[in-house]
PDB file of C-alpha atoms in Angstrom:
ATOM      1  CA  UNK A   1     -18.020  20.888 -46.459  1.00  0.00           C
ATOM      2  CA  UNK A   2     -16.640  17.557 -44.637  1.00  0.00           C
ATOM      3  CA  UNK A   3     -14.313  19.603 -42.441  1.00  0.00           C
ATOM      4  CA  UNK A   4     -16.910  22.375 -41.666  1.00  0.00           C
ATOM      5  CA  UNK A   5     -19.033  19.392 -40.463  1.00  0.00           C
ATOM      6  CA  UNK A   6     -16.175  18.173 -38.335  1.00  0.00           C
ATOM      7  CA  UNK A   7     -15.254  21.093 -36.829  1.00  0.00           C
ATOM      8  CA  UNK A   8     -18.892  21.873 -35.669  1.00  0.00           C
ATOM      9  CA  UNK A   9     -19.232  18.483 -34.257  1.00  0.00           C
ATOM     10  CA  UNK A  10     -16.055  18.865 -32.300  1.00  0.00           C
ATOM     11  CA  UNK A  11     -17.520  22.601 -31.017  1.00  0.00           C
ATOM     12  CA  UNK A  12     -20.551  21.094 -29.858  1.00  0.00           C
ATOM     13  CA  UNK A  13     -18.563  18.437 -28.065  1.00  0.00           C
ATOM     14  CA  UNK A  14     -16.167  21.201 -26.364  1.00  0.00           C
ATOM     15  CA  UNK A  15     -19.292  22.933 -25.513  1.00  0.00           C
ATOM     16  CA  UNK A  16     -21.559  20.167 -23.729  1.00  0.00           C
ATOM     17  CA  UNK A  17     -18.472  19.193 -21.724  1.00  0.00           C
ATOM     18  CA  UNK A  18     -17.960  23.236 -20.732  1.00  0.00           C
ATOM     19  CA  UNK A  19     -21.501  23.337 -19.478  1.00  0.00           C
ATOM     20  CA  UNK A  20     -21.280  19.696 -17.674  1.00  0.00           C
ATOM     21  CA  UNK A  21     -17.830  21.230 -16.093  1.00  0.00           C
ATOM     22  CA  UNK A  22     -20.000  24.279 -15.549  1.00  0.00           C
ATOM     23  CA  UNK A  23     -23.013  22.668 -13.410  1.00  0.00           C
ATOM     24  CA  UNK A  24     -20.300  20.302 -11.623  1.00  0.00           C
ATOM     25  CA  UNK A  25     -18.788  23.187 -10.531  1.00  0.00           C
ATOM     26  CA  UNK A  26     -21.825  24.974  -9.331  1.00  0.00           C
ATOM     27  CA  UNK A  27     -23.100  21.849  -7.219  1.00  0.00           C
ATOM     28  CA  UNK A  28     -19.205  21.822  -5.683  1.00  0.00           C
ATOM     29  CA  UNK A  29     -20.350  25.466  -4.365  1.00  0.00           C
ATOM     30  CA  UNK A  30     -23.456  24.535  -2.991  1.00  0.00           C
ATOM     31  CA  UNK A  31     -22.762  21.387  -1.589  1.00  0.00           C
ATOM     32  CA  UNK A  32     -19.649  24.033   0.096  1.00  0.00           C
ATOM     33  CA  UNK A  33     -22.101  26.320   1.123  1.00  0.00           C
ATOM     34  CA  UNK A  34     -24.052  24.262   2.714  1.00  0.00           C
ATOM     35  CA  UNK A  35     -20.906  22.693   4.479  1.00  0.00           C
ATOM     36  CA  UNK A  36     -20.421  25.657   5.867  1.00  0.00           C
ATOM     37  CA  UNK A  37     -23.486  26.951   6.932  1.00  0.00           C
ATOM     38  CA  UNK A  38     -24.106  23.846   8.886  1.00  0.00           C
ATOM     39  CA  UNK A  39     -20.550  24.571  10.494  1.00  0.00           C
ATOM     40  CA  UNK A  40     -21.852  27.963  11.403  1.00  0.00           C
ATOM     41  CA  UNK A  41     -24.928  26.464  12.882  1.00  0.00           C
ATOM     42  CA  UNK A  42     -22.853  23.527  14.751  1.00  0.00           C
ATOM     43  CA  UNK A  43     -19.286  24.687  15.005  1.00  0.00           C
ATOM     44  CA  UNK A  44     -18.635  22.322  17.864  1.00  0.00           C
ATOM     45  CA  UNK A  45     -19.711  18.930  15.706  1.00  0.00           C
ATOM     46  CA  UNK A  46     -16.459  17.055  15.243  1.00  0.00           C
ATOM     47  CA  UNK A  47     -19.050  15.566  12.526  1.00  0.00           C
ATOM     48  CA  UNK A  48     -19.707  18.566  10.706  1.00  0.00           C
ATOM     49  CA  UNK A  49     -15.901  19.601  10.662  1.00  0.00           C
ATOM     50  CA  UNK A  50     -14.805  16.030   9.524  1.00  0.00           C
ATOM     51  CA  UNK A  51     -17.760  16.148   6.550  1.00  0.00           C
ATOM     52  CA  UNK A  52     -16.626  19.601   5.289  1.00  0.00           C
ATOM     53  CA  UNK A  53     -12.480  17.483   5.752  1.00  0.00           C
ATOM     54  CA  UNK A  54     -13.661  14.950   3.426  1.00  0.00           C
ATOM     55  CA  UNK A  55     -15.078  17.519   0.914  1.00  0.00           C
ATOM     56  CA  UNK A  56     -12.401  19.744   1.062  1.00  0.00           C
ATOM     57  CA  UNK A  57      -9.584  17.000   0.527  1.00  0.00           C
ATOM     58  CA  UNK A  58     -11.698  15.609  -2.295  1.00  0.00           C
ATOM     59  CA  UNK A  59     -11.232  19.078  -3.937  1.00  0.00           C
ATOM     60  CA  UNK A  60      -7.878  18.994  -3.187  1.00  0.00           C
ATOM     61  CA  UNK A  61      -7.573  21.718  -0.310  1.00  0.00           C
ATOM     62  CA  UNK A  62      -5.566  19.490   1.322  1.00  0.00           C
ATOM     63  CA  UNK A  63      -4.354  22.279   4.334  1.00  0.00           C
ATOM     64  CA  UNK A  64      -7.919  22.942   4.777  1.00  0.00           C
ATOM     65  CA  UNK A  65      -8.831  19.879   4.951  1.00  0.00           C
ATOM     66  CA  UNK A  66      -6.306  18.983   8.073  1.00  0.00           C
ATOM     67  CA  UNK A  67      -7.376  22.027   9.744  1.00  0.00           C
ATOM     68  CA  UNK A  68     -10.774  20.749   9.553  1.00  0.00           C
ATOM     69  CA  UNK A  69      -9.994  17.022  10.771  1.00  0.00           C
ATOM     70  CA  UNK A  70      -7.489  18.478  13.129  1.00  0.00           C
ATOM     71  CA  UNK A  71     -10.535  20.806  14.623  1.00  0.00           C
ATOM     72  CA  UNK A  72     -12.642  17.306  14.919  1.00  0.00           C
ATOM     73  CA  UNK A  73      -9.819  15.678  16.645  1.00  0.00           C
ATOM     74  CA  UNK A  74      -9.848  17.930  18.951  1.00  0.00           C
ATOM     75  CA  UNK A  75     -13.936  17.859  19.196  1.00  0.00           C
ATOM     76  CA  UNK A  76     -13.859  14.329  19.111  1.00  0.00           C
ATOM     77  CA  UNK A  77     -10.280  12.530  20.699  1.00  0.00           C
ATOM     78  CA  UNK A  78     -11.853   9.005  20.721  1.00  0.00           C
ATOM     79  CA  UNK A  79     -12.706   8.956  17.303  1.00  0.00           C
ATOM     80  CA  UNK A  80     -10.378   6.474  15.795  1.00  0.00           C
ATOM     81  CA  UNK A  81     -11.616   7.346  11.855  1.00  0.00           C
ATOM     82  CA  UNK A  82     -10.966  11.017  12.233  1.00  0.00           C
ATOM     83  CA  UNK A  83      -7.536  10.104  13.520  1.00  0.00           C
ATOM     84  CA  UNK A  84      -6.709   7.779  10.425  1.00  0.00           C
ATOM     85  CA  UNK A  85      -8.481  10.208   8.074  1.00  0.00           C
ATOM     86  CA  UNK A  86      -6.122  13.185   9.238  1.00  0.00           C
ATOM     87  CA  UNK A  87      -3.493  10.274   9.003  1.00  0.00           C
ATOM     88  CA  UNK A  88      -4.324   9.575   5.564  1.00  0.00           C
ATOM     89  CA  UNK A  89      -4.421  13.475   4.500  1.00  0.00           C
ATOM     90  CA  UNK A  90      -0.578  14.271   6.303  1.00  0.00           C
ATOM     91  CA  UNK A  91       0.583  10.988   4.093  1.00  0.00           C
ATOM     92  CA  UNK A  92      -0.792  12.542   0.754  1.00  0.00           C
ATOM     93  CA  UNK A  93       1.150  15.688   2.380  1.00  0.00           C
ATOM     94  CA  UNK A  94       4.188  13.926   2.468  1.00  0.00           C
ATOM     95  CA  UNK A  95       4.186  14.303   6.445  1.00  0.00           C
ATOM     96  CA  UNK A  96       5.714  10.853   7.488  1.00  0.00           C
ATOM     97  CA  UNK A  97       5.670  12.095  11.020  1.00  0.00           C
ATOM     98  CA  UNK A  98       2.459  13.357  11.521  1.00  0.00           C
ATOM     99  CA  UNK A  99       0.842  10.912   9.215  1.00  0.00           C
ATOM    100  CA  UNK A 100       2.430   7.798  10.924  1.00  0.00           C
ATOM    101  CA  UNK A 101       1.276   9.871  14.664  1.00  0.00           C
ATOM    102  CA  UNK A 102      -2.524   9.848  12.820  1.00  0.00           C
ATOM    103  CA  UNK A 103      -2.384   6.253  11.981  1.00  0.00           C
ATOM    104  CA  UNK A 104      -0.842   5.267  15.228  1.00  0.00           C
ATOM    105  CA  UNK A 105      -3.764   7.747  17.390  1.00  0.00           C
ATOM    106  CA  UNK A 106      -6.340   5.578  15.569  1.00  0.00           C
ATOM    107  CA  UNK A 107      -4.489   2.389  16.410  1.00  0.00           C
ATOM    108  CA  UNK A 108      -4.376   3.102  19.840  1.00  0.00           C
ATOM    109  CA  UNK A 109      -8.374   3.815  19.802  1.00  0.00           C
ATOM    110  CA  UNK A 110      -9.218   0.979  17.919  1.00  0.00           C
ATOM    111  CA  UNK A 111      -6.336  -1.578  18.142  1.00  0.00           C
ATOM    112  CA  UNK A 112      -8.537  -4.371  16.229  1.00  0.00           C
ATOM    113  CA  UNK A 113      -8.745  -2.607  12.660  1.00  0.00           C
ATOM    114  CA  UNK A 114      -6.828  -4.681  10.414  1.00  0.00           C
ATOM    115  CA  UNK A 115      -7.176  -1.370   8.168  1.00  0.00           C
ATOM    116  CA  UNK A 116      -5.482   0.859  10.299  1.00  0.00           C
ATOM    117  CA  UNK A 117      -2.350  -1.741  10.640  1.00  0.00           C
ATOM    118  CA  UNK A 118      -2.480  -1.841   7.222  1.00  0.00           C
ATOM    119  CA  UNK A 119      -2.448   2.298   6.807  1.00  0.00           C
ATOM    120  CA  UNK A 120       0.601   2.387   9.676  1.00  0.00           C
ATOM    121  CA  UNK A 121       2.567  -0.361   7.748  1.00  0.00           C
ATOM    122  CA  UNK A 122       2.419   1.517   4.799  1.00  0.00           C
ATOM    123  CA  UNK A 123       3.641   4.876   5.980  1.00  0.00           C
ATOM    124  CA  UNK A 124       6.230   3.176   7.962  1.00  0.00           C
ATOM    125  CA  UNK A 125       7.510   1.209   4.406  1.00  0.00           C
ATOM    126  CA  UNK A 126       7.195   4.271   2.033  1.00  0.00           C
ATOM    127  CA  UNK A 127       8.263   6.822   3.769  1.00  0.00           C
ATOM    128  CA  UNK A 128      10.763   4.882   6.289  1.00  0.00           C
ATOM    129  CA  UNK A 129      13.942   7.013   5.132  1.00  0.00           C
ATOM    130  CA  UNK A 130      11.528  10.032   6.374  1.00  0.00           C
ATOM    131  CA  UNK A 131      10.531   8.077   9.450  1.00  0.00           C
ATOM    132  CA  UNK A 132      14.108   7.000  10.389  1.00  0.00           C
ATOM    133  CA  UNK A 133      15.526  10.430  10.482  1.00  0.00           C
ATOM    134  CA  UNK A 134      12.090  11.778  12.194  1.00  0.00           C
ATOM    135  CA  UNK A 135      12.389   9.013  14.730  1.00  0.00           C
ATOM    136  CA  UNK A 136      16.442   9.017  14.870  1.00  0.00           C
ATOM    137  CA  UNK A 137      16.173   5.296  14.307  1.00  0.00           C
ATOM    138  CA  UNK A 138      18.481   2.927  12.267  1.00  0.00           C
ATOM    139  CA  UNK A 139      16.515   2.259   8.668  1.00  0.00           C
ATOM    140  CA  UNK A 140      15.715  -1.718   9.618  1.00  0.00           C
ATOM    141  CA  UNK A 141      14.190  -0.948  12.810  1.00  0.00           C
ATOM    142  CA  UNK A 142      11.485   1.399  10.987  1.00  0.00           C
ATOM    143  CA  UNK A 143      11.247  -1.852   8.584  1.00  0.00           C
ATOM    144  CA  UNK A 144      10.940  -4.154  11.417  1.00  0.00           C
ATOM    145  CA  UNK A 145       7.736  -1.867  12.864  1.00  0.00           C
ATOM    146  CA  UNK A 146       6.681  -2.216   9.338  1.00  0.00           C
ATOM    147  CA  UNK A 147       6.764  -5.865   8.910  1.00  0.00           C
ATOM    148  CA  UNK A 148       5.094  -6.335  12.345  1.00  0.00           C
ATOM    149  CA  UNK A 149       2.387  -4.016  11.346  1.00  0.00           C
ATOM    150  CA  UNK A 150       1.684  -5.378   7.622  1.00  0.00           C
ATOM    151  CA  UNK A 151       1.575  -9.264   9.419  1.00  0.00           C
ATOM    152  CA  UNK A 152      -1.079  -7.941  11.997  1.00  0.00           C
ATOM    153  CA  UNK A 153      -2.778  -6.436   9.418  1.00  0.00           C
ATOM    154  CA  UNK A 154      -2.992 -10.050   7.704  1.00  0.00           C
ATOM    155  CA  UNK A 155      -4.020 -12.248  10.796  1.00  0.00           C
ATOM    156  CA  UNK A 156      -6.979  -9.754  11.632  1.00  0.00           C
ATOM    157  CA  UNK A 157      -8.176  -9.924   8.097  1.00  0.00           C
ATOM    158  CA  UNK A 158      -6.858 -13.216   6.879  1.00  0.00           C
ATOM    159  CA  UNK A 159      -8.782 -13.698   3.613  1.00  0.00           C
ATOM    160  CA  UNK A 160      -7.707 -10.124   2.386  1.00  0.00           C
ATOM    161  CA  UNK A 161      -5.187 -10.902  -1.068  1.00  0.00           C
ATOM    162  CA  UNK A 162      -3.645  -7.203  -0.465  1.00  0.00           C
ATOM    163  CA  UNK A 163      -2.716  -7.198   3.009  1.00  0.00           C
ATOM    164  CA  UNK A 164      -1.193 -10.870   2.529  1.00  0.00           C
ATOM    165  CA  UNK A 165       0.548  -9.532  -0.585  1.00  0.00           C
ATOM    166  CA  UNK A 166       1.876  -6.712   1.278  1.00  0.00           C
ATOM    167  CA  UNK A 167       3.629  -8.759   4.086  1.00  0.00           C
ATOM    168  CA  UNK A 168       5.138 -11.209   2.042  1.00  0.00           C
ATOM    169  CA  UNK A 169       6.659  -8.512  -0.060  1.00  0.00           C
ATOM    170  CA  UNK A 170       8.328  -6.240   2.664  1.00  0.00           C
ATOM    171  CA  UNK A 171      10.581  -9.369   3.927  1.00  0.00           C
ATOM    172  CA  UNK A 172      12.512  -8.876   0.687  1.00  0.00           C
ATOM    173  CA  UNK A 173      13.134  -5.269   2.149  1.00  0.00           C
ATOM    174  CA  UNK A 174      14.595  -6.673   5.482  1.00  0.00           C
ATOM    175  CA  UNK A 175      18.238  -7.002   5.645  1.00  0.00           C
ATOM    176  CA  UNK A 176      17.843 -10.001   8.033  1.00  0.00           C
ATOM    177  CA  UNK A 177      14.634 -11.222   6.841  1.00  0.00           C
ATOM    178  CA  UNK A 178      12.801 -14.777   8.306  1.00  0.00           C
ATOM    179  CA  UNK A 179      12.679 -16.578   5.308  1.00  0.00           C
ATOM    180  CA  UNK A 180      11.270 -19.703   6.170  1.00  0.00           C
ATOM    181  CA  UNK A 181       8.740 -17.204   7.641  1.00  0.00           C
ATOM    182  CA  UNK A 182       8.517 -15.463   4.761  1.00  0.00           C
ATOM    183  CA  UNK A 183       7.792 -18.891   2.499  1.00  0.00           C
ATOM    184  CA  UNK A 184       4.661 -18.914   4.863  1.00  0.00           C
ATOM    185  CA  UNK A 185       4.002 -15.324   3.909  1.00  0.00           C
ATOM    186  CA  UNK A 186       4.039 -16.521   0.081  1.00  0.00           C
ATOM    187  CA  UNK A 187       1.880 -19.668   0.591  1.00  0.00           C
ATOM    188  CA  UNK A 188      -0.679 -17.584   2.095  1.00  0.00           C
ATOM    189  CA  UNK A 189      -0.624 -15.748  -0.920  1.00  0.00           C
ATOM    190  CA  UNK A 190      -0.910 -18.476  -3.131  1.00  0.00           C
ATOM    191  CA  UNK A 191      -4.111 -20.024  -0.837  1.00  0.00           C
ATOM    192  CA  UNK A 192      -5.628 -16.261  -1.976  1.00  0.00           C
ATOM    193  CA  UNK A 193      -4.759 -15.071  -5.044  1.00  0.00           C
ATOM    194  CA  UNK A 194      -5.569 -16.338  -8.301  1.00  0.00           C
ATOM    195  CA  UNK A 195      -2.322 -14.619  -9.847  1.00  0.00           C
ATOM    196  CA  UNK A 196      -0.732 -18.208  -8.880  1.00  0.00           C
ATOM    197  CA  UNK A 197       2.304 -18.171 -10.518  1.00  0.00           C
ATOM    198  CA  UNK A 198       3.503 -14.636  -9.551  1.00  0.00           C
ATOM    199  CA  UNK A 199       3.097 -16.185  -6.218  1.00  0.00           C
ATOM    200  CA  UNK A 200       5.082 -19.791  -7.631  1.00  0.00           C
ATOM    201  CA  UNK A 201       7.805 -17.321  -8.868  1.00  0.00           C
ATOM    202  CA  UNK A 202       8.191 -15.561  -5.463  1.00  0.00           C
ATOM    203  CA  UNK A 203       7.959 -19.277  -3.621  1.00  0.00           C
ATOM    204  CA  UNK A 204      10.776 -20.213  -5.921  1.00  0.00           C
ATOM    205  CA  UNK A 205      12.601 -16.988  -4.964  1.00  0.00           C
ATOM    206  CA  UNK A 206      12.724 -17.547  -1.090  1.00  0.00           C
ATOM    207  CA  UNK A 207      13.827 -21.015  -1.612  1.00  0.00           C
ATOM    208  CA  UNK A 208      16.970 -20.245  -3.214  1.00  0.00           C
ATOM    209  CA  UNK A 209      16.985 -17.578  -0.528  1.00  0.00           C
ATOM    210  CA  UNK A 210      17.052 -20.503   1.866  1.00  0.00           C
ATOM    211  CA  UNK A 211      19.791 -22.733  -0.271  1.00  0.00           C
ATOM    212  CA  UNK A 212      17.197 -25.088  -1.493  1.00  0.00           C
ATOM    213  CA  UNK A 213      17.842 -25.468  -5.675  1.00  0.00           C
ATOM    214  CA  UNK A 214      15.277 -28.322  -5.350  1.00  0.00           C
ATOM    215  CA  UNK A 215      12.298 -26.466  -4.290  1.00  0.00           C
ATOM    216  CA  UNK A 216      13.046 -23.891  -6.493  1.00  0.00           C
ATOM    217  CA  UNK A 217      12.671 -25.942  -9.549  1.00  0.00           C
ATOM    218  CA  UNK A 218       9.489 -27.272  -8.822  1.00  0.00           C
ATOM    219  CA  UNK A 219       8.068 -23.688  -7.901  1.00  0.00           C
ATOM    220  CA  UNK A 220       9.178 -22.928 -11.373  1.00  0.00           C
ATOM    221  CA  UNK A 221       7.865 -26.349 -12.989  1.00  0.00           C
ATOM    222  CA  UNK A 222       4.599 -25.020 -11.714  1.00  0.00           C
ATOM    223  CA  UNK A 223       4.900 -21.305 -13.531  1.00  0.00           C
ATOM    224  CA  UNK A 224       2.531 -21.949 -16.607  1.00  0.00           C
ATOM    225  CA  UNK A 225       2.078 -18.197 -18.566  1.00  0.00           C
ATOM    226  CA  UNK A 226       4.907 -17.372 -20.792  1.00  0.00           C
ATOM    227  CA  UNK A 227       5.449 -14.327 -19.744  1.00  0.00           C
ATOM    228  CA  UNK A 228       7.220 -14.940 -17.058  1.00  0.00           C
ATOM    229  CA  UNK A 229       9.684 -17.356 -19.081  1.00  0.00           C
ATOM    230  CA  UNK A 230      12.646 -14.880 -18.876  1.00  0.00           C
ATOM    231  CA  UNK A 231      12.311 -14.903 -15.029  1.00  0.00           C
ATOM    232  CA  UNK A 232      11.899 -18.585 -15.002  1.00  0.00           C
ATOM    233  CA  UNK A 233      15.084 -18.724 -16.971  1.00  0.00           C
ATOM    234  CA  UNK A 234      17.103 -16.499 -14.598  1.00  0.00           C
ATOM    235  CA  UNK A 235      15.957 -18.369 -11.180  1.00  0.00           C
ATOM    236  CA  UNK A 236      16.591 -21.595 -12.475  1.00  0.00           C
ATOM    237  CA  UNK A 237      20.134 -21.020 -13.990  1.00  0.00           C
ATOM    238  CA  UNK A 238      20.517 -19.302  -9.965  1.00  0.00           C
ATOM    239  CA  UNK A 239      19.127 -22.516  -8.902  1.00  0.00           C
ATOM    240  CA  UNK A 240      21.536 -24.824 -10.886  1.00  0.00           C
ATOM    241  CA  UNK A 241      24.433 -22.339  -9.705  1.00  0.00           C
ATOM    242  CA  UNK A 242      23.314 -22.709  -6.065  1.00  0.00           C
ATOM    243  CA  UNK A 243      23.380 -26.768  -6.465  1.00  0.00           C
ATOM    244  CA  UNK A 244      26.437 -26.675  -8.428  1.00  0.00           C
ATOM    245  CA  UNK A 245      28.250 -24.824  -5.426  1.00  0.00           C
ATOM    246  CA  UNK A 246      30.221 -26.240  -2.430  1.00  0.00           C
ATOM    247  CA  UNK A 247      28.571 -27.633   0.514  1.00  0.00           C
ATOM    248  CA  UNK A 248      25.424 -28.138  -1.131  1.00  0.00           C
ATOM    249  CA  UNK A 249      22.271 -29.432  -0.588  1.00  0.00           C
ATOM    250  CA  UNK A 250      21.322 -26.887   2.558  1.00  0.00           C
ATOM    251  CA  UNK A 251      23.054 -26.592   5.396  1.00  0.00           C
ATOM    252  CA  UNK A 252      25.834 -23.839   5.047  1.00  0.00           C
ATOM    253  CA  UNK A 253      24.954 -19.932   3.263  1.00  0.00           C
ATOM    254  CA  UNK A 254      25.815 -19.551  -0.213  1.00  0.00           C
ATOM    255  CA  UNK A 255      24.391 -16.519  -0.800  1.00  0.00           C
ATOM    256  CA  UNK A 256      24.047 -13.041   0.147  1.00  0.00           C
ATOM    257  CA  UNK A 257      20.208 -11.772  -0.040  1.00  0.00           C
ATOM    258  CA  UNK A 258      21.557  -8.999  -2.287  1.00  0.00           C
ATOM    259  CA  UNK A 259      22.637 -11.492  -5.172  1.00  0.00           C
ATOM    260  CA  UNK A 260      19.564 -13.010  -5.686  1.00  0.00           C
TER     261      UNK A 260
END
């Protein structure tokens, strides 16, 4: 009888979540009807069209969605949160163009959102092979505008750990990165986070970027989780290689960004 018993359990398990999925699914059509009645009753409420947006890409109708936000746009032009919403929707699209034109319309209405930096960084970062070809522009110049946009993003919100991360972390994209700038980057970081010795491993990183062996080493001395013993390991036999080397301590380039 033991497997009769299981088997009815797991049928009356199937069945409650069925019904659940069922009365889910009938509040997704109300709450659509109503949407839409309210659109029929107020089709010129940027509002209304950028409610129904927000529905519609949470129930992944993505192209609806956009036509929706694109309508409120047009409704609504100085609307700075429609323009990053239909930026964030063309991004989920894959649209580098169109979503990097959302996130830079919403920039240019509200030019003090640390957010909206943030969004336009990220587009320009993920999607910059995309962008370069869109834009006809060489691949570091869309990381440059990148760069720029992740470090405003960080001085208008300077106590937020993801948008410092985020900085710090695209100057190991740059072919001609800043790093004593980018040490900064990593010490802001640090004054955030309280994954210290990821940021202690990445300190130690840029300083053998720089040619200094020395500061490297007592980055690593300061790595305390054994987890990231391998990596210790690796950057400090770089660091002994880098000391060991002609023409050291710093002064003249040892090595190429690409070999460390």
């Amino acid at each position: 009888m033991r497997p009769v018993l299981l088997c009815l359990c797991c049928l009356l398990v199937i069945t409650a979540a069925a019904a659940k999925d069922r009365l889910f699914r009938a509040h997704d059509q109300r709450e659509q009807i109503g949407h839409e009645k309210i659109l029929q009753e107020c089709p010129a409420s940027a509002a209304a069209h950028s409610r129904y947006a927000e529905f519609l890409s949470d129930h992944g109708s993505l192209r609806s969605a956009v036509a929706h936000w694109e309508r409120a746009q047009q409704l609504a032009p100085g609307n700075a949160a429609i323009a990053n919403s239909l930026g964030g929707a063309y991004l989920r699209m894959g649209n580098a163009a169109a979503a990097a034109a959302g996130f830079t319309r919403a920039l240019d209405l509200h030019p003090g959102s640390a957010a909206y930096h943030f969004n336009l960084a990220n587009v320009e970062f993920m999607l910059r092979h995309d962008l370069a070809m869109a834009w006809s522009m060489e691949l570091p110049a869309v990381l440059r505008l990148s760069l720029a946009e992740f470090r405003e993003a960080s001085r208008l919100a300077p106590n937020d750990a993801e948008y410092a991360r985020a900085y710090a972390e695209t100057f190991y994209g740059m072919p001609d990165a800043n790093w004593p700038e980018a040490e900064k980057a990593w010490k802001h970081v640090l004054s955030l986070s309280p994954q210290t010795d990821f940021a202690y491993l990445q300190l130690a990183r840029v300083s053998l970027k720089q040619g200094d062996a020395e500061a490297a080493r007592q980055f690593l001395n300061k790595v305390v989780n054994t987890q990231h013993d391998r990596l210790k390991r690796k950057l400090r036999a770089q660091a002994d290689q880098l000391q060991a080397s002609p023409g050291y301590p710093p002064g003249t380039e040892r090595f190429k960004p690409s070999e460390i």
